PDB file of C-alpha atoms in Angstrom:
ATOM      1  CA  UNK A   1     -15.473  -7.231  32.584  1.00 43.00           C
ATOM      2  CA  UNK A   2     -13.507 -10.115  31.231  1.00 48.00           C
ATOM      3  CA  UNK A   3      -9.340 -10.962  31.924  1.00 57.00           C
ATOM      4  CA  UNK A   4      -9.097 -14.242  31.057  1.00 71.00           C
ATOM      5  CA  UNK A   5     -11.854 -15.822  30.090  1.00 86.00           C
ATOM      6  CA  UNK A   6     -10.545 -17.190  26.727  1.00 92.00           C
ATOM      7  CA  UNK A   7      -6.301 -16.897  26.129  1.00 95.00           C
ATOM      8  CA  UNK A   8      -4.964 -17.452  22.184  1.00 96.00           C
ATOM      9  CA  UNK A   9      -1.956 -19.032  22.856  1.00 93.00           C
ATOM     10  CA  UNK A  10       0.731 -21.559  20.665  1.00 89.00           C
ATOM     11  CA  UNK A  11      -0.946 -23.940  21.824  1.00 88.00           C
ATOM     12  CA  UNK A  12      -4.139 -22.891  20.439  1.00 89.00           C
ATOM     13  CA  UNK A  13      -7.373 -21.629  22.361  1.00 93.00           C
ATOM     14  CA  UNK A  14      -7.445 -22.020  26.260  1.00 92.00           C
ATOM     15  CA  UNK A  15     -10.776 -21.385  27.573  1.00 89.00           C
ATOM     16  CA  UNK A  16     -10.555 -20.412  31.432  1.00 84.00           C
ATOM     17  CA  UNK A  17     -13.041 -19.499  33.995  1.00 78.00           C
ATOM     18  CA  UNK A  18     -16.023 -20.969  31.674  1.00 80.00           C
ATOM     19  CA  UNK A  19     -18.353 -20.618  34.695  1.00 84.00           C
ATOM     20  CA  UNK A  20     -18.000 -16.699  33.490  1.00 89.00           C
ATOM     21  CA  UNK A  21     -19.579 -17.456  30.065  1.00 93.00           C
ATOM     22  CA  UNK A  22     -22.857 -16.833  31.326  1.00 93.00           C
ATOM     23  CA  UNK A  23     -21.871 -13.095  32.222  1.00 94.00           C
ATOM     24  CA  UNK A  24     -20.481 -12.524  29.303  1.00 95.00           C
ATOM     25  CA  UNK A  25     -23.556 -13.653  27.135  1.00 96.00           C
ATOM     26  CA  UNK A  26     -25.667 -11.469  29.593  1.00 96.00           C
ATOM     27  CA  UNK A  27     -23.318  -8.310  28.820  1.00 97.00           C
ATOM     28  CA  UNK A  28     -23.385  -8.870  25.213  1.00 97.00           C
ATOM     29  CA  UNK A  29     -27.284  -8.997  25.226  1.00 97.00           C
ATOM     30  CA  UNK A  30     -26.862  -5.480  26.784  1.00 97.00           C
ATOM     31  CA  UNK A  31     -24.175  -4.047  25.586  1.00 97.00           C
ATOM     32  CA  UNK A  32     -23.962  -5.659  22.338  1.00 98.00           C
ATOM     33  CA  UNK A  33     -20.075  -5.783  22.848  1.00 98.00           C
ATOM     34  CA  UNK A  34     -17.282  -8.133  25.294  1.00 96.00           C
ATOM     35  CA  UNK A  35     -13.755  -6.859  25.938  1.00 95.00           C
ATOM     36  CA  UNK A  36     -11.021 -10.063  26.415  1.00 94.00           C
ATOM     37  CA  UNK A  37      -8.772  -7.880  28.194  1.00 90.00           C
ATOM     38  CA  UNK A  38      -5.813 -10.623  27.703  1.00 92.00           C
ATOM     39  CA  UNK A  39      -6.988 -12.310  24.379  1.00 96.00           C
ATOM     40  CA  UNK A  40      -3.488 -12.723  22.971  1.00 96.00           C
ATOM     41  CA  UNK A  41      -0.859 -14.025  25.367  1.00 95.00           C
ATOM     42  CA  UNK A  42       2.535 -12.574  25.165  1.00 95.00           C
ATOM     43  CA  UNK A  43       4.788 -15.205  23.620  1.00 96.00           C
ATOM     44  CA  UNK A  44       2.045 -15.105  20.635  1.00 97.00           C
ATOM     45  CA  UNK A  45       1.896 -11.007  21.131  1.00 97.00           C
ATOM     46  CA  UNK A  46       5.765 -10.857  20.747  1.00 97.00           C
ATOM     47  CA  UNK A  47       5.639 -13.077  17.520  1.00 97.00           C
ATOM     48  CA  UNK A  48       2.872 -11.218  15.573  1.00 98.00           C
ATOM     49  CA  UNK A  49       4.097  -7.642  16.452  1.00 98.00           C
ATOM     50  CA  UNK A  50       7.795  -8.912  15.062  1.00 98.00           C
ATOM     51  CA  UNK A  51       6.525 -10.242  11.745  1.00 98.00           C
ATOM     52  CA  UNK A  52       4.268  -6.936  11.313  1.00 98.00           C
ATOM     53  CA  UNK A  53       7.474  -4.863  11.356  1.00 97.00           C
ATOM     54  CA  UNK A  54       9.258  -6.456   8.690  1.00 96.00           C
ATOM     55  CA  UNK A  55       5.920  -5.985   7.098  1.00 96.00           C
ATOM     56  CA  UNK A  56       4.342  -3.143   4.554  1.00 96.00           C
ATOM     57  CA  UNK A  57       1.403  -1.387   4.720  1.00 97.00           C
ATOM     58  CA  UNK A  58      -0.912   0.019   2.037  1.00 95.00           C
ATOM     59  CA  UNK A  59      -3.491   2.301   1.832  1.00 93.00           C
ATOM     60  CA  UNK A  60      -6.650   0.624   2.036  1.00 93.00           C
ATOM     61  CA  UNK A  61     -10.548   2.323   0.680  1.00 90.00           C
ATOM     62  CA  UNK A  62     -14.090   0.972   1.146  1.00 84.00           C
ATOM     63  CA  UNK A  63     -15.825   3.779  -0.575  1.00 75.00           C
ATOM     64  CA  UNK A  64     -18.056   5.560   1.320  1.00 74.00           C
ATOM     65  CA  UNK A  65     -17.169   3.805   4.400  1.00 83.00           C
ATOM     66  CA  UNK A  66     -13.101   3.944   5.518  1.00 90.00           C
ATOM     67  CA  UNK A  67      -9.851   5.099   4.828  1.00 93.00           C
ATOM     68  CA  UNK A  68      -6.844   2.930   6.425  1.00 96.00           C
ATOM     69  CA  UNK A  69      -3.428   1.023   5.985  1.00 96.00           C
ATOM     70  CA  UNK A  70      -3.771  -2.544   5.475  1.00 97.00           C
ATOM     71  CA  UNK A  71      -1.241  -4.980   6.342  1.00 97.00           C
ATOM     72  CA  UNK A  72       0.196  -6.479   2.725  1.00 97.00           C
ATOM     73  CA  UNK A  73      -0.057 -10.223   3.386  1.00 94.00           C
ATOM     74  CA  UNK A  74       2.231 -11.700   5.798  1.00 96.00           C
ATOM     75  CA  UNK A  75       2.775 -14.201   8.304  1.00 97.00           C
ATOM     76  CA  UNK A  76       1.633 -12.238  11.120  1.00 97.00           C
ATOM     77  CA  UNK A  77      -1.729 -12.330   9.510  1.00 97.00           C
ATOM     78  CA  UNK A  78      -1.263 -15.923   8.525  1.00 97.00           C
ATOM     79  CA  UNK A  79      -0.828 -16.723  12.353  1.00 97.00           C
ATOM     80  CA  UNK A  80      -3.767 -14.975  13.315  1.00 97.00           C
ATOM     81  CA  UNK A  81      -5.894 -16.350  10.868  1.00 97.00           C
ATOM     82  CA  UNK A  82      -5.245 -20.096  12.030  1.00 96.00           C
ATOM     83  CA  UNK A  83      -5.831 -18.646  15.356  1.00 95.00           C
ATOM     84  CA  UNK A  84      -9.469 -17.434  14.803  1.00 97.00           C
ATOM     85  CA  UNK A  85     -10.328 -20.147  12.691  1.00 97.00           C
ATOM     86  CA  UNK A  86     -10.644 -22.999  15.377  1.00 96.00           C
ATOM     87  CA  UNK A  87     -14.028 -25.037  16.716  1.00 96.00           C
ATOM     88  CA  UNK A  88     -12.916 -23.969  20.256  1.00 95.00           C
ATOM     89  CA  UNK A  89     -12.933 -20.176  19.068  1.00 96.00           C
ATOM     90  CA  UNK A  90     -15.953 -20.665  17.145  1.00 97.00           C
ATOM     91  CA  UNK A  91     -18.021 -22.215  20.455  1.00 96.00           C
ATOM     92  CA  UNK A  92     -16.363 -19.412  22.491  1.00 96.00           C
ATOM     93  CA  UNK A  93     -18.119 -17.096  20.457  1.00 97.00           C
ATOM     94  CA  UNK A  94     -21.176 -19.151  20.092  1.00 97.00           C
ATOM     95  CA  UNK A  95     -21.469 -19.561  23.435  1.00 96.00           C
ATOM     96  CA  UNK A  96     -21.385 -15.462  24.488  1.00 97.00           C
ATOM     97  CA  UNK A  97     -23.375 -14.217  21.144  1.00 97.00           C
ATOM     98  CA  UNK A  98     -25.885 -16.957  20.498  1.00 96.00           C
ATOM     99  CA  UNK A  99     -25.298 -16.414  16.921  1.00 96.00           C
ATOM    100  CA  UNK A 100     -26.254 -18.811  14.030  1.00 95.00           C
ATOM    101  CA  UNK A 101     -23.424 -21.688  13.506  1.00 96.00           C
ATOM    102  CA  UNK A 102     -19.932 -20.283  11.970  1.00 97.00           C
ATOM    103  CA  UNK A 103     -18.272 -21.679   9.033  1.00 97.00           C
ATOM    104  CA  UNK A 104     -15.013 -19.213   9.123  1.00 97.00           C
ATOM    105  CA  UNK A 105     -13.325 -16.121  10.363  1.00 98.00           C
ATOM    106  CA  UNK A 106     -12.337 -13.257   8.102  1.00 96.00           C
ATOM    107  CA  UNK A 107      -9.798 -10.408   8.626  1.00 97.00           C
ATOM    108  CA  UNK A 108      -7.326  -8.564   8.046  1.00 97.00           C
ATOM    109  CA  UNK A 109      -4.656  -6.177   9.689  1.00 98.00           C
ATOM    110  CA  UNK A 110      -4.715  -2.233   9.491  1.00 97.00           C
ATOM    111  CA  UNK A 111      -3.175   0.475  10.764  1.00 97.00           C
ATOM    112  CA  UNK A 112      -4.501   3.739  11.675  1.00 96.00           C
ATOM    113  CA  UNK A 113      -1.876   6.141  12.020  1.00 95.00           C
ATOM    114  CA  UNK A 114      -2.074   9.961  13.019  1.00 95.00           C
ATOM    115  CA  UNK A 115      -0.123  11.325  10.059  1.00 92.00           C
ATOM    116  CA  UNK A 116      -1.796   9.554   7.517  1.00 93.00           C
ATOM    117  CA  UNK A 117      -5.458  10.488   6.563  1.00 92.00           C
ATOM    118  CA  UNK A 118      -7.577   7.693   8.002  1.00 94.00           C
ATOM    119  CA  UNK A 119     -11.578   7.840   8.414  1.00 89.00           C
ATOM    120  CA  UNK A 120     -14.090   4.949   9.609  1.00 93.00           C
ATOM    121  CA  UNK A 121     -17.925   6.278   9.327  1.00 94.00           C
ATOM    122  CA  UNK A 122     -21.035   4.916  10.937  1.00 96.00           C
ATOM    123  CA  UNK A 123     -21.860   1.096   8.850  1.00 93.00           C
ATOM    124  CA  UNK A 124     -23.552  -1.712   9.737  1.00 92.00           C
ATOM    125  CA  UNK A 125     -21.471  -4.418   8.163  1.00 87.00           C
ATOM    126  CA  UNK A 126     -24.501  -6.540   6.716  1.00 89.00           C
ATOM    127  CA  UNK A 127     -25.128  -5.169   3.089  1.00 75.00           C
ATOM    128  CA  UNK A 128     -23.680  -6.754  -0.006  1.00 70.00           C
ATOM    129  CA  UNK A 129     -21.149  -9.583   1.173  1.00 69.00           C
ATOM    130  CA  UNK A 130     -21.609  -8.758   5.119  1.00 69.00           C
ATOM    131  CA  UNK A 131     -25.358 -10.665   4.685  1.00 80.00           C
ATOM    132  CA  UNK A 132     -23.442 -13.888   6.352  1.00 93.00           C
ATOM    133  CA  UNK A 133     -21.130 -12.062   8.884  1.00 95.00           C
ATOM    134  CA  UNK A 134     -22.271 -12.993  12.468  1.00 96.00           C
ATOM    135  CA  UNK A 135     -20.121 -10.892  15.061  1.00 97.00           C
ATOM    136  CA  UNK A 136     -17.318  -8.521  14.655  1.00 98.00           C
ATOM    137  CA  UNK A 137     -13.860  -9.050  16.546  1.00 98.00           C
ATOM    138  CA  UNK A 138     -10.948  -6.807  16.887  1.00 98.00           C
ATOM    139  CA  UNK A 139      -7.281  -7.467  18.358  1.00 98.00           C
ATOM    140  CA  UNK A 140      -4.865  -4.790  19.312  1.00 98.00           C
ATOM    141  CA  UNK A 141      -1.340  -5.123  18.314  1.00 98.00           C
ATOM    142  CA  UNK A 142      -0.122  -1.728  19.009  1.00 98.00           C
ATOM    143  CA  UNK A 143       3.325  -1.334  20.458  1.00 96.00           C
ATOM    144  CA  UNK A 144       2.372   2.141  22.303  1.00 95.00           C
ATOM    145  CA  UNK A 145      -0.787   3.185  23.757  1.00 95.00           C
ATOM    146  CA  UNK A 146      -2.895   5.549  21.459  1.00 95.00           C
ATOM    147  CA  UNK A 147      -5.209   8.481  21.651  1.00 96.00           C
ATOM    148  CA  UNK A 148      -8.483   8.005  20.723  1.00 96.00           C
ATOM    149  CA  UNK A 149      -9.648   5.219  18.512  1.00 96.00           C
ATOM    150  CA  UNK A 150     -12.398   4.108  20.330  1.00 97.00           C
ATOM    151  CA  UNK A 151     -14.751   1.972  18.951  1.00 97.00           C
ATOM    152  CA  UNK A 152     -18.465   2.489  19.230  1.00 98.00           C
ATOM    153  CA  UNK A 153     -21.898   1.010  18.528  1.00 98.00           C
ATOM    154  CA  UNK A 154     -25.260   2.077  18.566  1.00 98.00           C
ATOM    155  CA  UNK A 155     -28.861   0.963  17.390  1.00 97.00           C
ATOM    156  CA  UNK A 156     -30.026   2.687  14.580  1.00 96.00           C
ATOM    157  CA  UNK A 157     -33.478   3.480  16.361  1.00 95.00           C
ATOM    158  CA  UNK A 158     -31.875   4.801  19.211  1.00 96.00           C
ATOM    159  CA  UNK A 159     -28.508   7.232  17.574  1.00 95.00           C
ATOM    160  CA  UNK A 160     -27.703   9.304  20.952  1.00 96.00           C
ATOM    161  CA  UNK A 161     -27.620   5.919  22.782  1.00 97.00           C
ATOM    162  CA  UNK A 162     -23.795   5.216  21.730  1.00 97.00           C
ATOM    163  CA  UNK A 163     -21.852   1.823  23.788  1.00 97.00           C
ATOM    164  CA  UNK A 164     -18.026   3.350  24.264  1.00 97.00           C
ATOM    165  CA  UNK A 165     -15.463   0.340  24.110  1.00 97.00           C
ATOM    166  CA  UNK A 166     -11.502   1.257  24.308  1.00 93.00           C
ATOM    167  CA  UNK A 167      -9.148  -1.320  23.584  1.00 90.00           C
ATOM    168  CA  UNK A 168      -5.850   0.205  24.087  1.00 88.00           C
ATOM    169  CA  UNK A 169      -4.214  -2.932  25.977  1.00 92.00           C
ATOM    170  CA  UNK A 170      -1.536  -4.454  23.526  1.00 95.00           C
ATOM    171  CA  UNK A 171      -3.447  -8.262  23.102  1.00 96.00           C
ATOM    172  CA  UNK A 172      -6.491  -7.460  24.470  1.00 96.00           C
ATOM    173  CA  UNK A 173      -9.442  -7.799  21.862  1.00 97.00           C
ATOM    174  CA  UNK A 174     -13.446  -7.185  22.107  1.00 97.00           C
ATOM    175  CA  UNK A 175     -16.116  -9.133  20.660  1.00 98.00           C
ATOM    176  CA  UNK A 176     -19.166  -7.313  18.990  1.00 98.00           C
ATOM    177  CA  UNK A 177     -22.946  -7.738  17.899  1.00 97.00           C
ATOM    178  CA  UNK A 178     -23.446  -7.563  13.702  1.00 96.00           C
ATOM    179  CA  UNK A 179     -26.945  -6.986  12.956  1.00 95.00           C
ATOM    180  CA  UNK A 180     -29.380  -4.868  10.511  1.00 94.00           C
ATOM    181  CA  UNK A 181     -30.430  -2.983  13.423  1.00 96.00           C
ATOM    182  CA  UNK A 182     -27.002  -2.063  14.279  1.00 97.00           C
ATOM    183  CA  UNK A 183     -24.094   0.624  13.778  1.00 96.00           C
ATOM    184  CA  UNK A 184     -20.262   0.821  14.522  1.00 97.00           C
ATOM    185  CA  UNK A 185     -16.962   3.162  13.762  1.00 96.00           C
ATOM    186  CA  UNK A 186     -14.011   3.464  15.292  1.00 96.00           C
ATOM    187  CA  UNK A 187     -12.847   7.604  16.036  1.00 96.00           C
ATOM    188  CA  UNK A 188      -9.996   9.091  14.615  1.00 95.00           C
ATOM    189  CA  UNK A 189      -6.705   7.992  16.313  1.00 95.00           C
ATOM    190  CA  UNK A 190      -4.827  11.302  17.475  1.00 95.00           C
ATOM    191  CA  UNK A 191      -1.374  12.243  19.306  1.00 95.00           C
ATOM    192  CA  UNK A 192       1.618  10.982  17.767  1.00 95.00           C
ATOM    193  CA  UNK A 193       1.512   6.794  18.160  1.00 96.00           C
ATOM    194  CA  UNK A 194      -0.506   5.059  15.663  1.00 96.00           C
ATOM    195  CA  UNK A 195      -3.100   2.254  16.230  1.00 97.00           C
ATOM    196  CA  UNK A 196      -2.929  -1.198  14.811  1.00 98.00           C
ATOM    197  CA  UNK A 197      -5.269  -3.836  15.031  1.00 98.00           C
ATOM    198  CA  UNK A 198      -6.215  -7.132  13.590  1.00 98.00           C
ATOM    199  CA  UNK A 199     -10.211  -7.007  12.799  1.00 97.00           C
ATOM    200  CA  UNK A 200     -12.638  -8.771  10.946  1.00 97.00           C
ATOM    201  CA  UNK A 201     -15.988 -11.166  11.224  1.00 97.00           C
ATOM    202  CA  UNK A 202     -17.043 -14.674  12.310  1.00 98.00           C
ATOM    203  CA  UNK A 203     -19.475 -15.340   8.818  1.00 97.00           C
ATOM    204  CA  UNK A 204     -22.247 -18.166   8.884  1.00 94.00           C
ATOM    205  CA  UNK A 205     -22.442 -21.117   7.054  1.00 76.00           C
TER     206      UNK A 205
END
């Protein structure tokens, strides 16, 4: 639904059209999931995508869970970080999930690319650790579009009943539900351009 709603810029967080907030709390209710179609603007884009090339990746396990490449640490993740980690983003997100009060964001950068064996299984992100994470977020940094990839959430009572949400605009990002009572994976990425993204969780205080 959402362009512009909220813009990460140099400047920091711009928060546009808030009259639109109240949609977007209405489709999360429902949908359990908001796409920003234009999270990251470009001069910020161009920046983030340049320090992840002179980056390195590494192969990345949570047993039982996913395989992926993770993004050694770097500036691009460094940028990022200071991005997500702001009262304005924090009320943004607030403000659309109605979740508990936020002390921090946590992430990291991965890759998932075609020729390298990658997996993500069904998980619900609240076990162990996860019992303070509020609501998921994911960026897309990818260069070139992708195939496949999409990421997808479900209730556990209700399995068939799956919530499709492709992200495959370079800055765009999408906001999701963590709960108990909830599932999410992202699909194999497939063709021959690779999918990178920066994703992690808003956790309480």
């Amino acid at each position: 639904m959402d362009d512009s709603v909220v813009v990460a810029t140099r400047r920091g967080i711009v928060v546009q059209a808030k009259e639109r907030i109240a949609a977007l709390r209405e489709e999360f209710a429902q949908r359990h999931a908001v796409r920003f179609r234009r999270f990251l603007d470009r001069d910020l884009l161009d920046r983030v995508q340049d320090e992840i090339d002179s980056g390195a990746f590494a192969i990345r396990e949570d047993e039982g869970i996913a395989i992926e490449l993770c993004l050694e640490p770097s500036r691009a993740l460094d940028i990022l970080m200071f991005v997500m980690n702001t009262p304005q983003m924090f009320d943004v997100v607030r403000a659309i999930s109605g979740c508990a009060p936020i002390e921090a964001f946590a992430g990291r950068i991965y890759r998932f690319d075609p020729a390298v064996h990658h997996r993500d299984s069904w998980h619900d992100d609240t076990s162990g650790a996860g019992a303070s994470r509020l609501a998921g977020f994911s960026l897309n940094l990818s260069r070139r579009t992708y195939c496949g990839g999409t990421f997808q959430i479900r209730e556990k009572g209700r399995p068939d009943d799956i919530v499709d949400v492709d992200n495959t605009g370079a800055g765009g990002a999408f906001l999701f539900c963590i709960a108990p009572q909830l599932q999410h994976r992202v699909l194999p990425v497939e063709g021959t351009n690779a999918k990178t993204a920066f994703a992690g969780w808003f956790v309480a205080k």
